[in-house]
């Protein structure tokens, strides 16, 4: 069997993290099996569906390296892959179902149905449509054409009619979910459910079956929130005598408290993460692992490695926790492995300060490449570019035994040492830092003080913050002149 999958979002918002994961798994499964992936848009919600959202979804996926073989975004007959353009196709199939006797018009008024629902609720009975319209016109359905013409005349005269699927009772329907195993249901649990609000307004469960049939979809891979739709869709497949595709329902992505991922607790748009400086390859890698583990517990994958390693049958059943710490770790690995010039290009976009010495900028970039988890973290380290105002009391540290007198001793001795230190950038970074370390160990030993009593005041003077790179890295990156300038700034605060 040739593999053909589909990705069919509703364009009612920006490209969602969960949507990307679903599309990625479809893409990987198709490529792994030399199959095809179809992109189509379920845009029948006229109030919420917007063209700009459809464009955002397709361009966002393309930016991530995920493209379709057929459908929206390919430039080939794209209009055929928007549900809003397929009304006549759906109408034809609705008529086919009516003429086959497997569906019927329902003229029950909304008020009448609402009353029945309320009565059932009061009596603690699960509501089911009682089949009133199925039986009331039964005498005419032996001549189906006459029945349909009669119904069309009633509609023409102003009556409203939905279309319901006729369900046979006492049947067990079973399907094998490729993620969850065998799932079965009894048709007694279903009423004759509505498949169209009118002949021109088919509902989701109907349209998705028609689209998947016409596009010869072999595997339907989607979120577990669609499990409840699957029985109804299978009943529609059976009513048409269509081939039924394989189904696989993926675990939902959850917040850390195991509630469904939502924008109230997490960013949910892929654009939000990319704008924060997460790399697109790292995002794909992270999403790949949300619901799937490889046997060897490897965690960094190229797209080709994902295609090779993915196993739909081993996707987890339980919800996948969106662990931001794990995302940061994966992204940091990608940053560490970046070509330096590529890193520098990203790095410069995050710097709001102009006219920076080229060599100074390069040293900061070398330092940050080994520190940051994402590119927006650079904004937390702007003290590397210029010192910000602080009070001398900020340097006090009772735990380390740092009082005003110790600050004075630390900074004066550090200033003297750095003034006489040969900071030779022809030497590599590690050598310079080791030379600095040797010098400061001697100072600490000679003064009979603790490491923190000398290094903490100096570190704060060089950075102006309490969380920064180590002293030796700071001196290396700032250079001799800037380091002396910042120590003098701190001493001036002390002498005031």
CSV table of C-alpha atoms in Angstrom, one decimal:
chain,number,residue,atom,x,y,z
A,1,UNK,CA,0.0,0.0,0.0
A,2,UNK,CA,1.4,3.4,-1.0
A,3,UNK,CA,1.5,5.8,2.0
A,4,UNK,CA,-0.3,9.2,1.7
A,5,UNK,CA,-0.9,11.3,4.7
A,6,UNK,CA,-2.4,14.7,5.2
A,7,UNK,CA,-2.0,17.8,7.3
A,8,UNK,CA,-5.2,19.8,7.5
A,9,UNK,CA,-5.2,22.7,10.1
A,10,UNK,CA,-8.0,25.2,10.6
A,11,UNK,CA,-6.5,28.7,9.7
A,12,UNK,CA,-8.0,30.4,12.8
A,13,UNK,CA,-4.7,31.4,14.5
A,14,UNK,CA,-1.0,31.5,14.2
A,15,UNK,CA,1.0,28.3,13.7
A,16,UNK,CA,0.7,26.4,17.0
A,17,UNK,CA,3.4,24.3,18.7
A,18,UNK,CA,1.0,21.2,18.7
A,19,UNK,CA,0.2,21.8,15.1
A,20,UNK,CA,3.9,21.7,14.1
A,21,UNK,CA,4.4,18.5,16.1
A,22,UNK,CA,1.5,16.8,14.3
A,23,UNK,CA,2.7,18.0,10.9
A,24,UNK,CA,6.2,16.9,11.7
A,25,UNK,CA,5.1,13.3,12.5
A,26,UNK,CA,3.1,13.1,9.4
A,27,UNK,CA,6.0,14.4,7.3
A,28,UNK,CA,8.5,12.0,8.9
A,29,UNK,CA,6.1,9.0,8.4
A,30,UNK,CA,5.6,9.9,4.7
A,31,UNK,CA,9.2,10.4,4.0
A,32,UNK,CA,10.2,7.2,5.9
A,33,UNK,CA,7.8,5.2,3.7
A,34,UNK,CA,8.5,7.0,0.3
A,35,UNK,CA,5.1,8.4,0.5
A,36,UNK,CA,3.4,11.8,0.1
A,37,UNK,CA,2.1,14.5,2.4
A,38,UNK,CA,-0.9,16.6,1.4
A,39,UNK,CA,-1.5,20.1,2.9
A,40,UNK,CA,-5.1,21.3,3.0
A,41,UNK,CA,-7.0,23.9,4.9
A,42,UNK,CA,-10.2,23.2,6.9
A,43,UNK,CA,-11.5,26.8,6.5
A,44,UNK,CA,-15.2,26.3,6.7
A,45,UNK,CA,-15.5,28.4,9.9
A,46,UNK,CA,-16.1,31.6,8.0
A,47,UNK,CA,-16.0,33.8,11.0
A,48,UNK,CA,-12.6,32.7,12.4
A,49,UNK,CA,-10.7,31.5,9.3
A,50,UNK,CA,-8.4,34.1,7.8
A,51,UNK,CA,-6.1,34.1,4.8
A,52,UNK,CA,-3.3,35.6,6.8
A,53,UNK,CA,-3.4,32.6,9.3
A,54,UNK,CA,-3.3,30.1,6.4
A,55,UNK,CA,-0.2,32.0,5.0
A,56,UNK,CA,1.4,32.1,8.4
A,57,UNK,CA,0.9,28.3,8.8
A,58,UNK,CA,2.4,27.4,5.4
A,59,UNK,CA,5.3,29.9,5.5
A,60,UNK,CA,6.1,28.9,9.1
A,61,UNK,CA,6.3,25.2,8.2
A,62,UNK,CA,8.4,26.0,5.1
A,63,UNK,CA,10.8,28.0,7.3
A,64,UNK,CA,11.1,24.9,9.5
A,65,UNK,CA,11.9,22.8,6.4
A,66,UNK,CA,8.5,21.0,6.2
A,67,UNK,CA,6.8,21.2,2.8
A,68,UNK,CA,4.0,19.4,1.1
A,69,UNK,CA,4.1,17.2,-2.0
A,70,UNK,CA,0.5,18.2,-2.9
A,71,UNK,CA,-1.9,20.9,-1.8
A,72,UNK,CA,-1.6,24.3,-0.2
A,73,UNK,CA,1.8,25.8,-0.6
A,74,UNK,CA,2.9,23.8,-3.6
A,75,UNK,CA,1.6,26.2,-6.3
A,76,UNK,CA,-0.4,23.4,-7.9
A,77,UNK,CA,-4.2,23.5,-7.9
A,78,UNK,CA,-4.1,25.0,-4.4
A,79,UNK,CA,-7.7,26.1,-4.4
A,80,UNK,CA,-8.9,22.5,-4.5
A,81,UNK,CA,-7.3,22.0,-1.1
A,82,UNK,CA,-9.4,24.7,0.7
A,83,UNK,CA,-12.6,23.2,2.1
A,84,UNK,CA,-14.3,26.5,1.4
A,85,UNK,CA,-13.9,25.9,-2.3
A,86,UNK,CA,-15.2,22.3,-2.2
A,87,UNK,CA,-18.9,23.0,-1.5
A,88,UNK,CA,-20.2,21.4,-4.8
A,89,UNK,CA,-18.2,18.2,-4.1
A,90,UNK,CA,-19.7,17.9,-0.6
A,91,UNK,CA,-23.2,18.5,-2.0
A,92,UNK,CA,-22.8,15.7,-4.6
A,93,UNK,CA,-21.8,13.3,-1.9
A,94,UNK,CA,-24.6,14.4,0.4
A,95,UNK,CA,-27.1,13.7,-2.3
A,96,UNK,CA,-25.5,10.3,-3.0
A,97,UNK,CA,-25.9,9.4,0.6
A,98,UNK,CA,-29.6,10.6,0.6
A,99,UNK,CA,-30.4,8.7,-2.6
A,100,UNK,CA,-28.7,5.5,-1.2
A,101,UNK,CA,-31.1,5.7,1.8
A,102,UNK,CA,-28.2,6.0,4.3
A,103,UNK,CA,-29.1,9.5,5.3
A,104,UNK,CA,-32.3,11.5,5.7
A,105,UNK,CA,-33.6,15.1,6.2
A,106,UNK,CA,-34.5,16.1,9.7
A,107,UNK,CA,-37.1,18.8,10.1
A,108,UNK,CA,-37.2,18.7,13.9
A,109,UNK,CA,-37.2,22.3,15.2
A,110,UNK,CA,-34.3,23.4,17.5
A,111,UNK,CA,-36.7,24.2,20.3
A,112,UNK,CA,-38.2,20.7,20.1
A,113,UNK,CA,-34.8,19.1,20.4
A,114,UNK,CA,-33.7,21.4,23.2
A,115,UNK,CA,-36.7,20.4,25.2
A,116,UNK,CA,-35.9,16.8,24.7
A,117,UNK,CA,-32.3,17.4,25.8
A,118,UNK,CA,-33.5,19.2,29.0
A,119,UNK,CA,-35.9,16.4,29.9
A,120,UNK,CA,-33.2,13.7,29.4
A,121,UNK,CA,-30.8,15.8,31.5
A,122,UNK,CA,-33.4,16.1,34.3
A,123,UNK,CA,-33.9,12.3,34.2
A,124,UNK,CA,-30.2,11.6,34.1
A,125,UNK,CA,-30.4,10.0,30.7
A,126,UNK,CA,-27.8,10.6,28.0
A,127,UNK,CA,-29.5,12.5,25.2
A,128,UNK,CA,-30.0,10.8,21.8
A,129,UNK,CA,-32.1,11.8,18.9
A,130,UNK,CA,-35.2,9.7,18.9
A,131,UNK,CA,-35.3,9.2,15.1
A,132,UNK,CA,-38.6,11.0,14.7
A,133,UNK,CA,-37.9,12.1,11.1
A,134,UNK,CA,-36.3,8.8,10.2
A,135,UNK,CA,-39.6,7.0,10.9
A,136,UNK,CA,-42.2,9.6,10.1
A,137,UNK,CA,-41.4,9.6,6.4
A,138,UNK,CA,-40.5,5.9,6.2
A,139,UNK,CA,-43.5,5.1,3.9
A,140,UNK,CA,-42.1,7.5,1.3
A,141,UNK,CA,-38.5,6.2,1.5
A,142,UNK,CA,-39.3,3.2,-0.6
A,143,UNK,CA,-39.4,5.7,-3.4
A,144,UNK,CA,-36.3,7.7,-2.4
A,145,UNK,CA,-36.5,10.1,-5.2
A,146,UNK,CA,-40.1,11.0,-4.3
A,147,UNK,CA,-39.0,11.4,-0.7
A,148,UNK,CA,-36.1,13.7,-1.5
A,149,UNK,CA,-38.3,15.8,-3.9
A,150,UNK,CA,-40.9,16.2,-1.1
A,151,UNK,CA,-38.2,17.3,1.4
A,152,UNK,CA,-36.7,19.8,-1.1
A,153,UNK,CA,-40.2,21.3,-1.6
A,154,UNK,CA,-40.6,21.7,2.2
A,155,UNK,CA,-37.2,23.4,2.3
A,156,UNK,CA,-38.1,25.6,-0.6
A,157,UNK,CA,-41.2,26.7,1.2
A,158,UNK,CA,-39.1,27.9,4.1
A,159,UNK,CA,-38.6,25.0,6.5
A,160,UNK,CA,-35.2,24.2,7.8
A,161,UNK,CA,-33.7,20.8,7.6
A,162,UNK,CA,-30.5,19.2,8.8
A,163,UNK,CA,-29.2,15.9,7.3
A,164,UNK,CA,-28.7,12.9,9.6
A,165,UNK,CA,-26.8,9.7,9.0
A,166,UNK,CA,-28.8,6.6,9.5
A,167,UNK,CA,-27.1,4.4,12.1
A,168,UNK,CA,-27.7,0.6,12.2
A,169,UNK,CA,-28.0,-0.6,15.8
A,170,UNK,CA,-26.4,-3.5,17.6
A,171,UNK,CA,-23.1,-3.4,15.6
A,172,UNK,CA,-19.6,-3.4,17.0
A,173,UNK,CA,-17.2,-1.3,15.1
A,174,UNK,CA,-13.5,-1.9,15.8
A,175,UNK,CA,-10.4,-0.2,14.5
A,176,UNK,CA,-6.7,-0.6,15.3
A,177,UNK,CA,-5.2,2.7,16.4
A,178,UNK,CA,-1.5,2.6,15.4
A,179,UNK,CA,-0.6,4.3,18.7
A,180,UNK,CA,-3.2,3.0,21.1
A,181,UNK,CA,-4.1,-0.4,19.8
A,182,UNK,CA,-7.6,-1.8,19.3
A,183,UNK,CA,-10.5,0.5,19.9
A,184,UNK,CA,-14.1,-0.6,19.6
A,185,UNK,CA,-17.5,1.0,20.0
A,186,UNK,CA,-21.1,-0.1,19.9
A,187,UNK,CA,-23.4,1.7,17.5
A,188,UNK,CA,-26.1,1.6,20.2
A,189,UNK,CA,-24.1,4.4,21.8
A,190,UNK,CA,-24.8,6.7,18.9
A,191,UNK,CA,-27.9,8.4,17.6
A,192,UNK,CA,-28.5,9.3,14.0
A,193,UNK,CA,-26.1,12.2,14.2
A,194,UNK,CA,-26.2,15.3,12.0
A,195,UNK,CA,-23.7,15.4,9.1
A,196,UNK,CA,-24.9,18.7,7.5
A,197,UNK,CA,-26.8,21.7,8.8
A,198,UNK,CA,-28.3,21.9,5.3
A,199,UNK,CA,-27.5,20.5,1.8
A,200,UNK,CA,-25.0,23.4,1.4
A,201,UNK,CA,-23.5,23.3,5.0
A,202,UNK,CA,-21.8,20.0,5.6
A,203,UNK,CA,-20.2,19.5,9.0
A,204,UNK,CA,-16.6,18.6,9.9
A,205,UNK,CA,-17.0,14.8,10.3
A,206,UNK,CA,-18.6,14.6,6.8
A,207,UNK,CA,-16.2,16.9,4.9
A,208,UNK,CA,-13.1,15.3,6.4
A,209,UNK,CA,-14.2,11.8,5.2
A,210,UNK,CA,-14.9,13.1,1.7
A,211,UNK,CA,-11.6,14.9,1.5
A,212,UNK,CA,-9.6,11.9,2.8
A,213,UNK,CA,-11.4,9.6,0.4
A,214,UNK,CA,-11.0,11.8,-2.7
A,215,UNK,CA,-7.3,12.5,-1.9
A,216,UNK,CA,-6.7,8.7,-1.3
A,217,UNK,CA,-5.3,9.3,2.2
A,218,UNK,CA,-3.9,6.0,3.6
A,219,UNK,CA,-3.0,7.1,7.1
A,220,UNK,CA,-4.7,9.7,9.3
A,221,UNK,CA,-2.2,10.9,11.9
A,222,UNK,CA,-3.6,13.5,14.3
A,223,UNK,CA,-4.1,14.5,17.9
A,224,UNK,CA,-5.9,12.4,20.5
A,225,UNK,CA,-8.6,15.0,20.8
A,226,UNK,CA,-9.9,13.5,17.5
A,227,UNK,CA,-10.4,10.0,18.9
A,228,UNK,CA,-14.1,10.8,19.7
A,229,UNK,CA,-14.6,11.8,16.0
A,230,UNK,CA,-13.2,8.6,14.6
A,231,UNK,CA,-16.3,6.3,15.2
A,232,UNK,CA,-18.6,8.8,13.5
A,233,UNK,CA,-16.2,9.1,10.6
A,234,UNK,CA,-15.9,5.3,10.3
A,235,UNK,CA,-19.7,5.1,10.1
A,236,UNK,CA,-19.7,7.6,7.3
A,237,UNK,CA,-17.0,5.6,5.5
A,238,UNK,CA,-19.1,2.5,5.8
A,239,UNK,CA,-22.2,4.3,4.6
A,240,UNK,CA,-20.4,5.1,1.3
A,241,UNK,CA,-18.6,1.7,1.3
A,242,UNK,CA,-15.3,3.6,1.1
A,243,UNK,CA,-11.9,2.1,2.1
A,244,UNK,CA,-11.1,3.2,5.6
A,245,UNK,CA,-7.6,4.6,6.3
A,246,UNK,CA,-5.4,3.6,9.2
A,247,UNK,CA,-5.7,5.9,12.2
A,248,UNK,CA,-3.0,7.0,14.7
A,249,UNK,CA,-3.8,9.4,17.5
A,250,UNK,CA,-0.9,11.3,19.0
A,251,UNK,CA,-0.7,12.4,22.7
A,252,UNK,CA,-1.5,15.9,23.5
A,253,UNK,CA,1.2,18.4,24.5
A,254,UNK,CA,0.7,19.4,28.1
A,255,UNK,CA,1.8,22.1,30.5
A,256,UNK,CA,4.1,21.0,33.3
A,257,UNK,CA,1.0,20.7,35.6
A,258,UNK,CA,-0.3,18.2,33.0
A,259,UNK,CA,-3.1,20.5,31.8
A,260,UNK,CA,-3.5,21.0,28.1
A,261,UNK,CA,-0.9,23.3,26.6
A,262,UNK,CA,-2.5,26.8,26.5
A,263,UNK,CA,-1.3,30.3,26.0
A,264,UNK,CA,-2.4,31.2,29.5
A,265,UNK,CA,0.6,29.2,30.9
A,266,UNK,CA,3.0,28.9,27.9
A,267,UNK,CA,3.7,30.5,24.6
A,268,UNK,CA,1.9,28.3,22.0
A,269,UNK,CA,2.9,30.0,18.7
A,270,UNK,CA,6.1,28.7,17.0
A,271,UNK,CA,6.7,32.4,16.0
A,272,UNK,CA,7.0,33.3,19.7
A,273,UNK,CA,9.8,30.8,20.2
A,274,UNK,CA,11.7,31.7,17.1
A,275,UNK,CA,11.5,35.4,17.9
A,276,UNK,CA,13.0,34.6,21.3
A,277,UNK,CA,16.1,33.2,19.6
A,278,UNK,CA,15.3,29.5,19.6
A,279,UNK,CA,16.8,27.9,16.4
A,280,UNK,CA,14.3,26.3,14.0
A,281,UNK,CA,16.3,23.0,13.9
A,282,UNK,CA,16.3,22.9,17.7
A,283,UNK,CA,12.6,23.5,17.8
A,284,UNK,CA,12.0,20.6,15.4
A,285,UNK,CA,14.3,18.4,17.4
A,286,UNK,CA,12.5,19.2,20.6
A,287,UNK,CA,9.1,18.6,19.1
A,288,UNK,CA,10.3,15.3,17.6
A,289,UNK,CA,11.0,14.1,21.1
A,290,UNK,CA,7.6,15.3,22.5
A,291,UNK,CA,5.9,11.9,22.6
A,292,UNK,CA,8.7,9.7,21.2
A,293,UNK,CA,11.9,8.3,22.5
A,294,UNK,CA,14.6,6.6,20.5
A,295,UNK,CA,15.9,3.2,21.8
A,296,UNK,CA,19.4,4.5,22.3
A,297,UNK,CA,18.2,7.6,24.2
A,298,UNK,CA,19.9,9.8,21.7
A,299,UNK,CA,18.6,13.4,21.9
A,300,UNK,CA,20.1,15.5,19.1
A,301,UNK,CA,18.8,14.7,15.6
A,302,UNK,CA,19.1,16.2,12.1
A,303,UNK,CA,16.0,16.0,10.0
A,304,UNK,CA,17.4,13.1,8.0
A,305,UNK,CA,18.1,11.3,11.3
A,306,UNK,CA,14.6,12.0,12.5
A,307,UNK,CA,13.2,10.3,9.3
A,308,UNK,CA,15.4,7.3,9.9
A,309,UNK,CA,14.7,7.0,13.6
A,310,UNK,CA,11.0,7.8,13.8
A,311,UNK,CA,8.6,4.9,14.7
A,312,UNK,CA,4.9,5.8,14.7
A,313,UNK,CA,4.1,2.5,16.4
A,314,UNK,CA,6.3,3.5,19.4
A,315,UNK,CA,4.8,7.0,20.0
A,316,UNK,CA,3.7,7.3,23.6
A,317,UNK,CA,0.1,7.0,24.6
A,318,UNK,CA,0.4,9.5,27.6
A,319,UNK,CA,0.5,13.2,27.3
A,320,UNK,CA,3.8,14.8,26.4
A,321,UNK,CA,5.0,17.5,28.9
A,322,UNK,CA,6.3,20.7,27.3
A,323,UNK,CA,9.5,21.0,29.3
A,324,UNK,CA,11.1,24.4,28.7
A,325,UNK,CA,14.3,23.4,30.5
A,326,UNK,CA,14.7,20.5,28.0
A,327,UNK,CA,14.0,22.9,25.1
A,328,UNK,CA,16.7,25.3,26.5
A,329,UNK,CA,19.2,22.4,26.8
A,330,UNK,CA,18.5,21.2,23.2
A,331,UNK,CA,18.8,24.8,21.8
A,332,UNK,CA,22.0,25.3,23.7
A,333,UNK,CA,23.5,22.2,22.1
A,334,UNK,CA,22.6,23.6,18.6
A,335,UNK,CA,24.1,27.0,19.5
A,336,UNK,CA,27.4,25.4,20.7
A,337,UNK,CA,27.6,23.5,17.4
A,338,UNK,CA,26.9,26.5,15.2
A,339,UNK,CA,29.5,27.7,12.7
A,340,UNK,CA,31.0,30.8,14.4
A,341,UNK,CA,30.2,33.2,11.5
A,342,UNK,CA,26.6,31.9,11.5
A,343,UNK,CA,26.4,32.5,15.2
A,344,UNK,CA,27.8,36.0,14.8
A,345,UNK,CA,25.0,36.8,12.3
A,346,UNK,CA,22.3,35.9,14.8
A,347,UNK,CA,24.2,37.5,17.7
A,348,UNK,CA,24.4,40.9,16.0
A,349,UNK,CA,20.6,41.0,15.6
A,350,UNK,CA,20.2,40.9,19.4
A,351,UNK,CA,22.6,43.8,20.1
A,352,UNK,CA,21.0,47.2,20.5
A,353,UNK,CA,24.4,48.9,20.9
A,354,UNK,CA,26.2,50.3,17.8
A,355,UNK,CA,29.8,51.2,17.0
A,356,UNK,CA,31.4,48.3,18.9
A,357,UNK,CA,35.0,47.5,18.4
A,358,UNK,CA,35.2,44.5,16.1
A,359,UNK,CA,37.7,42.5,18.2
A,360,UNK,CA,35.7,43.3,21.4
A,361,UNK,CA,32.5,42.1,19.7
A,362,UNK,CA,34.2,38.9,18.6
A,363,UNK,CA,35.4,38.2,22.2
A,364,UNK,CA,31.9,38.7,23.6
A,365,UNK,CA,30.5,36.4,20.9
A,366,UNK,CA,33.0,33.7,21.7
A,367,UNK,CA,32.0,34.0,25.4
A,368,UNK,CA,28.3,34.0,24.8
A,369,UNK,CA,28.3,31.1,22.4
A,370,UNK,CA,29.3,28.9,25.3
A,371,UNK,CA,26.9,30.5,27.8
A,372,UNK,CA,23.5,31.2,26.3
A,373,UNK,CA,20.5,28.9,25.8
A,374,UNK,CA,18.8,31.1,23.3
A,375,UNK,CA,19.7,34.3,21.5
A,376,UNK,CA,17.4,36.5,23.5
A,377,UNK,CA,19.6,35.6,26.6
A,378,UNK,CA,22.1,38.0,25.2
A,379,UNK,CA,20.0,40.9,26.5
A,380,UNK,CA,20.7,39.6,30.0
A,381,UNK,CA,24.4,40.2,29.4
A,382,UNK,CA,24.4,43.7,28.1
A,383,UNK,CA,26.7,44.6,31.0
A,384,UNK,CA,29.5,43.2,28.8
A,385,UNK,CA,29.0,46.2,26.5
A,386,UNK,CA,28.7,48.9,29.1
A,387,UNK,CA,28.6,49.2,32.8
A,388,UNK,CA,25.3,50.2,34.4
A,389,UNK,CA,24.8,52.2,37.6
A,390,UNK,CA,24.9,50.4,40.9
A,391,UNK,CA,25.6,51.1,44.6
A,392,UNK,CA,28.8,50.1,46.4
A,393,UNK,CA,26.6,48.4,49.0
A,394,UNK,CA,25.5,46.0,46.2
A,395,UNK,CA,28.9,44.4,46.4
A,396,UNK,CA,28.7,43.6,50.2
A,397,UNK,CA,28.4,39.9,50.8
A,398,UNK,CA,28.2,38.7,54.4
A,399,UNK,CA,28.3,35.0,53.4
A,400,UNK,CA,31.6,35.5,51.6
A,401,UNK,CA,33.0,37.8,54.3
A,402,UNK,CA,33.0,40.9,52.1
A,403,UNK,CA,32.7,44.2,53.9
A,404,UNK,CA,33.7,47.7,52.7
A,405,UNK,CA,37.3,47.2,53.8
A,406,UNK,CA,37.6,43.9,52.0
A,407,UNK,CA,36.1,45.6,48.9
A,408,UNK,CA,38.8,48.2,49.1
A,409,UNK,CA,41.6,45.6,49.5
A,410,UNK,CA,40.2,43.5,46.6
A,411,UNK,CA,39.8,46.3,44.1
A,412,UNK,CA,43.1,48.1,44.9
A,413,UNK,CA,45.1,44.9,44.6
A,414,UNK,CA,43.2,43.8,41.5
A,415,UNK,CA,43.8,47.2,39.9
A,416,UNK,CA,47.5,47.0,40.6
A,417,UNK,CA,47.8,43.5,39.2
A,418,UNK,CA,45.8,44.2,36.0
A,419,UNK,CA,47.8,47.4,35.4
A,420,UNK,CA,51.0,45.2,35.3
A,421,UNK,CA,49.5,42.2,33.6
A,422,UNK,CA,50.5,41.5,30.0
A,423,UNK,CA,47.2,40.8,28.3
A,424,UNK,CA,48.4,39.3,25.0
A,425,UNK,CA,45.6,38.4,22.6
A,426,UNK,CA,48.0,36.4,20.5
A,427,UNK,CA,47.7,33.8,23.2
A,428,UNK,CA,44.6,31.6,23.2
A,429,UNK,CA,41.7,32.3,25.7
A,430,UNK,CA,42.5,29.4,28.0
A,431,UNK,CA,46.2,30.3,28.3
A,432,UNK,CA,45.3,33.9,29.2
A,433,UNK,CA,42.7,32.8,31.8
A,434,UNK,CA,45.2,30.4,33.4
A,435,UNK,CA,47.8,33.1,33.6
A,436,UNK,CA,45.2,35.4,35.3
A,437,UNK,CA,44.2,32.6,37.7
A,438,UNK,CA,47.8,32.0,38.7
A,439,UNK,CA,48.3,35.7,39.5
A,440,UNK,CA,45.1,36.0,41.6
A,441,UNK,CA,45.9,32.9,43.5
A,442,UNK,CA,49.2,34.5,44.5
A,443,UNK,CA,47.4,37.7,45.6
A,444,UNK,CA,44.9,35.7,47.7
A,445,UNK,CA,47.6,33.7,49.3
A,446,UNK,CA,49.8,36.7,50.0
A,447,UNK,CA,46.9,38.5,51.7
A,448,UNK,CA,45.8,35.4,53.6
A,449,UNK,CA,42.2,35.9,52.4
A,450,UNK,CA,39.6,33.6,50.9
A,451,UNK,CA,39.0,33.3,47.2
A,452,UNK,CA,35.5,35.0,47.4
A,453,UNK,CA,36.9,38.0,49.3
A,454,UNK,CA,39.1,39.0,46.4
A,455,UNK,CA,37.2,37.6,43.4
A,456,UNK,CA,33.6,38.5,44.4
A,457,UNK,CA,34.2,42.3,44.7
A,458,UNK,CA,36.2,42.3,41.5
A,459,UNK,CA,33.6,40.3,39.6
A,460,UNK,CA,30.9,42.7,40.7
A,461,UNK,CA,33.0,45.7,39.7
A,462,UNK,CA,33.7,44.3,36.3
A,463,UNK,CA,30.0,43.3,35.6
A,464,UNK,CA,27.8,45.5,37.8
A,465,UNK,CA,25.5,42.4,38.4
A,466,UNK,CA,25.5,39.5,40.7
A,467,UNK,CA,25.3,36.8,38.0
A,468,UNK,CA,28.0,36.9,35.4
A,469,UNK,CA,30.8,35.0,33.8
A,470,UNK,CA,33.8,34.3,36.0
A,471,UNK,CA,36.4,36.9,36.8
A,472,UNK,CA,39.1,35.6,34.4
A,473,UNK,CA,36.6,35.3,31.5
A,474,UNK,CA,35.5,38.9,32.2
A,475,UNK,CA,39.0,40.3,32.2
A,476,UNK,CA,39.7,38.4,28.9
A,477,UNK,CA,36.5,39.6,27.2
A,478,UNK,CA,36.6,43.2,28.5
A,479,UNK,CA,40.3,43.8,27.9
A,480,UNK,CA,42.8,45.6,30.0
A,481,UNK,CA,41.6,49.2,29.4
A,482,UNK,CA,37.9,48.5,30.1
A,483,UNK,CA,38.7,46.3,33.1
A,484,UNK,CA,40.7,49.1,34.7
A,485,UNK,CA,38.0,51.6,33.9
A,486,UNK,CA,35.3,49.6,35.6
A,487,UNK,CA,37.5,48.9,38.7
A,488,UNK,CA,38.2,52.7,39.0
A,489,UNK,CA,34.4,53.3,38.7
A,490,UNK,CA,33.8,51.0,41.7
A,491,UNK,CA,36.7,52.6,43.7
A,492,UNK,CA,35.2,56.0,43.1
A,493,UNK,CA,31.9,54.8,44.5
A,494,UNK,CA,33.8,53.5,47.5
A,495,UNK,CA,35.7,56.7,48.1
A,496,UNK,CA,32.6,59.0,48.0
